[in-house]
Short mmCIF file of C-alpha atoms in Angstrom, two decimals:
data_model
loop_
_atom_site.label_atom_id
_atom_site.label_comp_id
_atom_site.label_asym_id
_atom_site.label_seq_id
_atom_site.Cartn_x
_atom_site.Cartn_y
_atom_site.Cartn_z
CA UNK A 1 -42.54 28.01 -13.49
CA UNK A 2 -39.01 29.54 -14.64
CA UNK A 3 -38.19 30.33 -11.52
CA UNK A 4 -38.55 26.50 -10.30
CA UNK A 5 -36.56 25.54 -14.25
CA UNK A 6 -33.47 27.90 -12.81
CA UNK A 7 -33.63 26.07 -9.47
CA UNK A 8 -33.52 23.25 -10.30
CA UNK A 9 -30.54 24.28 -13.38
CA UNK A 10 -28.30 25.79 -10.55
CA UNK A 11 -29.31 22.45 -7.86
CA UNK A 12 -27.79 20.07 -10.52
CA UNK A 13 -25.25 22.10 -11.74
CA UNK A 14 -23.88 22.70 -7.97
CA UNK A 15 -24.30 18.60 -7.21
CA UNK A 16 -22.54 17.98 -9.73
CA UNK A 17 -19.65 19.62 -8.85
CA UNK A 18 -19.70 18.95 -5.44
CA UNK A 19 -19.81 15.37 -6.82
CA UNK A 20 -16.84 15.23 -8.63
CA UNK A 21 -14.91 16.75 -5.91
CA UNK A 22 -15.94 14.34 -3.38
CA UNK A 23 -14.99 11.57 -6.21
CA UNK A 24 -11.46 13.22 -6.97
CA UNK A 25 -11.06 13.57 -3.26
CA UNK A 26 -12.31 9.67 -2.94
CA UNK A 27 -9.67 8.86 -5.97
CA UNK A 28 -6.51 10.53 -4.45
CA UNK A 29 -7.01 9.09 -0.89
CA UNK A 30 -7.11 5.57 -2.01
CA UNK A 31 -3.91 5.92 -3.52
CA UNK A 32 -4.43 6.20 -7.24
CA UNK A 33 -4.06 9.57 -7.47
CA UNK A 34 -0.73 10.47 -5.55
CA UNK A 35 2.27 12.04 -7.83
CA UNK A 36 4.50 11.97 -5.23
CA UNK A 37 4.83 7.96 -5.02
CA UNK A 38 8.05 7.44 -2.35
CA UNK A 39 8.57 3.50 -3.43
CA UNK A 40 7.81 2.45 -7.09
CA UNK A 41 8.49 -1.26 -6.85
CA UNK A 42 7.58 -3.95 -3.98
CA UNK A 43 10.25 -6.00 -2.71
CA UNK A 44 10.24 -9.52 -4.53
CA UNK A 45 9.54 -12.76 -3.06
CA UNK A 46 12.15 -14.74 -1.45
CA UNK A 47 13.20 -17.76 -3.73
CA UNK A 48 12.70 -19.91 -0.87
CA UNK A 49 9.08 -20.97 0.92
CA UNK A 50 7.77 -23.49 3.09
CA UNK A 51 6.70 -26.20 1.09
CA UNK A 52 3.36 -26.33 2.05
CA UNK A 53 -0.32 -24.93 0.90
CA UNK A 54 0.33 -22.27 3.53
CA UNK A 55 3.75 -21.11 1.28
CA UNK A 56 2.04 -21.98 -1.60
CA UNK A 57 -1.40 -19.94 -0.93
CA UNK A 58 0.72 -16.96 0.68
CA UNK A 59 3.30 -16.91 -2.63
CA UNK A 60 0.46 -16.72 -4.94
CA UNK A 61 -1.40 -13.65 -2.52
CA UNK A 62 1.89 -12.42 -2.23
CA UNK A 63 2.34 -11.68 -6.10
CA UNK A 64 -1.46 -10.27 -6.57
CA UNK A 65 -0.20 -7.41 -3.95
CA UNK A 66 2.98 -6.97 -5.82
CA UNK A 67 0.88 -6.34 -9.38
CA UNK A 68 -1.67 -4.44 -7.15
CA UNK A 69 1.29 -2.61 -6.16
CA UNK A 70 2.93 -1.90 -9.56
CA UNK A 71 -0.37 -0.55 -10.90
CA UNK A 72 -0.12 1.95 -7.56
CA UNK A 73 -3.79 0.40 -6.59
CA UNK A 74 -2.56 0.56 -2.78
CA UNK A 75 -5.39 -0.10 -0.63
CA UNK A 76 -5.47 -3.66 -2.94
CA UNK A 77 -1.87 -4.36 -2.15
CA UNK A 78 -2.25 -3.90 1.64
CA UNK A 79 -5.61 -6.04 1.63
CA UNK A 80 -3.52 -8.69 -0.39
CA UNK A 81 0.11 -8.32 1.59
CA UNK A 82 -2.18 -8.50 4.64
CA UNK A 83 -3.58 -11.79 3.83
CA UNK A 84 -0.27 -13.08 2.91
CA UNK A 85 0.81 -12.18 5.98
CA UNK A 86 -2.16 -14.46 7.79
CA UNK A 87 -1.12 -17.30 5.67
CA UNK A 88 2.67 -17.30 6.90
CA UNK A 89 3.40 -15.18 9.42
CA UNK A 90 7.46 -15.70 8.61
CA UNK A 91 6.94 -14.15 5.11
CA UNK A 92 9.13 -10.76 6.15
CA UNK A 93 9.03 -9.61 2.79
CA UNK A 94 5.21 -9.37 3.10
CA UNK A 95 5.79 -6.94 6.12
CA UNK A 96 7.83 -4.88 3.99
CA UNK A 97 5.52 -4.31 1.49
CA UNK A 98 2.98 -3.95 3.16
CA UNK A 99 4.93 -0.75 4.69
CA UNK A 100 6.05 0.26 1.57
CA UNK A 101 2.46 0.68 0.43
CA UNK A 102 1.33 2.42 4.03
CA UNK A 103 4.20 4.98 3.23
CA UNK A 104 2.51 5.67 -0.36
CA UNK A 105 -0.09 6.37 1.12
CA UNK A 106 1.34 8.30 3.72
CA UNK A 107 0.50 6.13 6.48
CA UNK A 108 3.89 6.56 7.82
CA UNK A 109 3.32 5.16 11.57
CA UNK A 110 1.72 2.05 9.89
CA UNK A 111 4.34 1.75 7.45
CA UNK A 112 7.06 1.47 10.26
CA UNK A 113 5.43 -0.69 12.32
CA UNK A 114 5.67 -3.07 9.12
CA UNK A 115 8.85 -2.49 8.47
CA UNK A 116 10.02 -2.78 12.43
CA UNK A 117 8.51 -6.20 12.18
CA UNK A 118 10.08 -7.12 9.00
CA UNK A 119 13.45 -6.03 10.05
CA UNK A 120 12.94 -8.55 13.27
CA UNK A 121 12.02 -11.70 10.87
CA UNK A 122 14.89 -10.47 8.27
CA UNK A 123 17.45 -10.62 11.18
CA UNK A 124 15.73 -14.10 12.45
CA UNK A 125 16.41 -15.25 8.65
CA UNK A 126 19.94 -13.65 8.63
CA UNK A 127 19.12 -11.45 5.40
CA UNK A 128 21.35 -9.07 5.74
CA UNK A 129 20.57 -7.78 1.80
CA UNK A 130 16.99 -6.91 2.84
CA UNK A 131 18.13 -5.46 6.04
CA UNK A 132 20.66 -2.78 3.85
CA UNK A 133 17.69 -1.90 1.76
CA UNK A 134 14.96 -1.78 4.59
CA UNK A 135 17.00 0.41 6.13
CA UNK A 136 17.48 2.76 3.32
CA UNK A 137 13.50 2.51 2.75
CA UNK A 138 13.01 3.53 6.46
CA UNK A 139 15.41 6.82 5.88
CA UNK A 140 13.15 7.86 2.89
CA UNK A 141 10.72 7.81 5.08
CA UNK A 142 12.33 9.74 7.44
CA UNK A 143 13.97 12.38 5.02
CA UNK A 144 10.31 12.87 3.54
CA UNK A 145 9.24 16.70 3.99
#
């Protein structure tokens, strides 16, 4: 009978570690628990949109991945930047976020592939401001160890 009591004491005891560092592991890879953050704020939305429900829906996703972003709850951002994305496929600044985020999470080929694409729609929309500072975001990148 004790022997089964100390069994079943060290069973628990071991599961419950090994629980916690699965959930710590779980908690780190989704983003939230990364000190070394690369980009600490999303690019803003342009002041411009299509007037349409497409701008309208995409403007409003657009700003739940930007406070998804703030809060460094990444894999929320990219779902949200993503959808943006489907509802206007012009929305550059959407791309860039959504690269920004990939690169916090160290998703670097993702994250260039997003900002590739945003670089082609910034130079479509001749902005040459978010072209300076996509550039500079893609040398971060590139200067990370």
């Amino acid at each position: 009978m004790m022997e089964t009591a100390n069994f079943l004491t060290w069973f628990f005891l071991v599961l419950a570690i090994a629980g916690l560092g699965i959930g710590i592991m779980v908690y780190a890879y989704q983003g939230k628990g990364s000190v070394s953050i690369l980009f600490q704020m999303p690019v803003a939305l342009p002041d411009i949109l299509p007037d349409s429900a497409a701008g309208t829906e995409a403007a409003a996703t657009f700003q739940q991945g930007c406070s998804a972003f703030q809060v460094n709850n990444y894999s929320q951002a990219v779902e949200h930047f993503t959808q943006a994305i489907q509802q206007l496929e012009t929305l550059a600044e959407a791309y860039h976020n959504r690269g920004l985020t990939h690169a916090n999470l160290l998703k670097d080929n993702q994250s260039v592939i997003d900002l590739v694409r945003a670089s082609e729609l910034y130079e479509q929309q001749e902005n040459r401001e978010n072209l300076i500072l996509l550039k500079q975001h893609l040398e971060a990148i590139k200067a990370r160890p």
